[in-house]
Amino acid sequence: MRMTDSLASVFERRESEVCSYSRTWPVVFDRAEGSRLYGVDGVPYLDFFAGAGSLNYGHNNPVLKRALISYLEHDGVTHALDMWTAAREDLLKTLEEKILAPRGLDYKVVFPGPAGANAVEAALKLARKVTGKQGLAYFRNAFHGMTLGALSVNGNHATRSSAGISLSHTKELPYDDGLSDVADLEGLLAACPGGLAGTAAVIVETVQGEGGINVARGQWLRALAAACRRHDVLLILDDIQMGCGRLGPFFSFEDAGVEPDIVCLSKSISGYGLPMALMLIRPELDVWKPAEHNGTFRGFNLAFVTGAEAMRAYWSDDELEKSTRTKGERVADGLRQIAVSYPGAGLAARGRGLAQGLRTAGGEMAGRISAEAFERGLLVETCGPQGKVVKLLPPLSVTTGEVDQALEILDASVKSALARLA
């Protein structure tokens, strides 16, 4: 149901002006299942936003829902800070058995709080503690969260300015453009505050989601990891949006063959859209004193239950990984076809796995395409500088039929947007 004056009144009276998605999609949503959201009037919307990547297994996934309901019905512990619980034990064991051991990874696990920004804050804090250095490097168009520490390594200058204070001891570097030779990463790091000797860590995304679906090459990521290793600079991999299978493998860095010092996870790590974040660290970096980093909601056991069940259900074999790669190519092929169907419109496809984007000539065009798609029952957001990329992040559980339907809607939306803006 679209917002009427009477329906909108309580939202307008009580909610802050900071709200954004409700402005893009002014519907009162009531129910969700799989790849679809439903308004209170029953109108369905195909969801290619998926909670900004928090719903990789779809809305109300029945396997995860059964595990959650069962846990609630036997009065399982909900809140426990960092006390040991059966749900916490199950999550750690399942992470070890289904994710870490098969990949030959040895990480200690930090529960930093309920959101991705908590994981980023903890990573930056730990990097400085371990190394005794203050400098941090980040990349142009990067997005790592909206808290002060996370803002200091954001590559969007408008977003950084929301801090209201100077964000110091950080340096922006150019992100891989996919075309040029691998940059002189050591030279770039040497230009950071304090030079190579004063740089504690580099934080990077393998695919910049909010930054415009910018894809880093494996060659470039390996060169970055090697440069960091040579100079005792920690490599922090922000896998908050692109991890948990979004690009195919569980970790987005697997195809590149790198092993970060610190990995930040959130969004789909709980499987069900429940708040949870994890920070994975090499064992030798575990220098915390008890309670040196803490938070009231770092022990949300309902998220542990669904997170463990998701790993068992979807990461005991490689079926989901294969399916995601196949569906990702289907989306990419569809976007390429749309781009060539409108020569001269400045359209181009980009992405990996089920993180795909359609670059347009500018933010006005991308915004118009998103609005036209919404009118036709498809939820897609925009991203990147000036918001000129239409971003597609469907659940990994999306069907091929839903992929084809979304591409048909997007094609019609592009055609209509071009006509309106002609």
PDB file of C-alpha atoms in Angstrom, residues 107-110 112 118-133 136 200-201 234 236 261-264 279-289 292-293:
ATOM      1  CA  TYR A 107      41.219 -17.383  12.859  1.00  0.00           C
ATOM      2  CA  LYS A 108      40.179 -16.438  16.369  1.00  0.00           C
ATOM      3  CA  VAL A 109      36.669 -14.958  16.567  1.00  0.00           C
ATOM      4  CA  VAL A 110      35.752 -11.621  18.128  1.00  0.00           C
ATOM      5  CA  PRO A 112      32.322  -6.923  18.513  1.00  0.00           C
ATOM      6  CA  ASN A 118      31.163  -2.476  15.147  1.00  0.00           C
ATOM      7  CA  ALA A 119      33.416  -4.971  13.374  1.00  0.00           C
ATOM      8  CA  VAL A 120      35.209  -2.207  11.471  1.00  0.00           C
ATOM      9  CA  GLU A 121      35.723  -0.137  14.620  1.00  0.00           C
ATOM     10  CA  ALA A 122      37.139  -3.171  16.424  1.00  0.00           C
ATOM     11  CA  ALA A 123      39.445  -3.967  13.495  1.00  0.00           C
ATOM     12  CA  LEU A 124      40.897  -0.455  13.346  1.00  0.00           C
ATOM     13  CA  LYS A 125      41.301  -0.351  17.104  1.00  0.00           C
ATOM     14  CA  LEU A 126      43.039  -3.740  17.224  1.00  0.00           C
ATOM     15  CA  ALA A 127      45.342  -2.906  14.298  1.00  0.00           C
ATOM     16  CA  ARG A 128      46.617   0.167  16.103  1.00  0.00           C
ATOM     17  CA  LYS A 129      47.002  -1.713  19.371  1.00  0.00           C
ATOM     18  CA  VAL A 130      48.942  -4.604  17.812  1.00  0.00           C
ATOM     19  CA  THR A 131      51.269  -2.495  15.683  1.00  0.00           C
ATOM     20  CA  GLY A 132      51.663   0.580  17.853  1.00  0.00           C
ATOM     21  CA  LYS A 133      51.119   2.646  14.697  1.00  0.00           C
ATOM     22  CA  LEU A 136      45.450   3.740   8.221  1.00  0.00           C
ATOM     23  CA  ALA A 200      49.082   0.125  10.947  1.00  0.00           C
ATOM     24  CA  ALA A 201      46.671  -1.334   8.403  1.00  0.00           C
ATOM     25  CA  LEU A 234      47.956  -5.470   8.539  1.00  0.00           C
ATOM     26  CA  ILE A 236      41.816  -5.800   6.901  1.00  0.00           C
ATOM     27  CA  ASP A 261      45.040 -10.638   8.782  1.00  0.00           C
ATOM     28  CA  ILE A 262      41.575  -9.457   9.863  1.00  0.00           C
ATOM     29  CA  VAL A 263      38.171 -10.167   8.293  1.00  0.00           C
ATOM     30  CA  CYS A 264      35.033  -8.169   9.108  1.00  0.00           C
ATOM     31  CA  MET A 279      35.715 -10.115  13.406  1.00  0.00           C
ATOM     32  CA  LEU A 280      38.113 -12.912  12.453  1.00  0.00           C
ATOM     33  CA  ILE A 281      41.747 -12.375  13.420  1.00  0.00           C
ATOM     34  CA  ARG A 282      44.985 -14.296  13.086  1.00  0.00           C
ATOM     35  CA  PRO A 283      45.672 -15.928  16.497  1.00  0.00           C
ATOM     36  CA  GLU A 284      48.862 -13.945  17.080  1.00  0.00           C
ATOM     37  CA  LEU A 285      46.845 -10.717  16.847  1.00  0.00           C
ATOM     38  CA  ASP A 286      44.653 -11.689  19.784  1.00  0.00           C
ATOM     39  CA  VAL A 287      46.238  -9.300  22.265  1.00  0.00           C
ATOM     40  CA  TRP A 288      43.039  -7.955  23.832  1.00  0.00           C
ATOM     41  CA  LYS A 289      42.805  -7.671  27.587  1.00  0.00           C
ATOM     42  CA  GLU A 292      39.074  -4.180  26.312  1.00  0.00           C
ATOM     43  CA  HIS A 293      36.546  -4.222  23.505  1.00  0.00           C
TER      44      HIS A 293
END
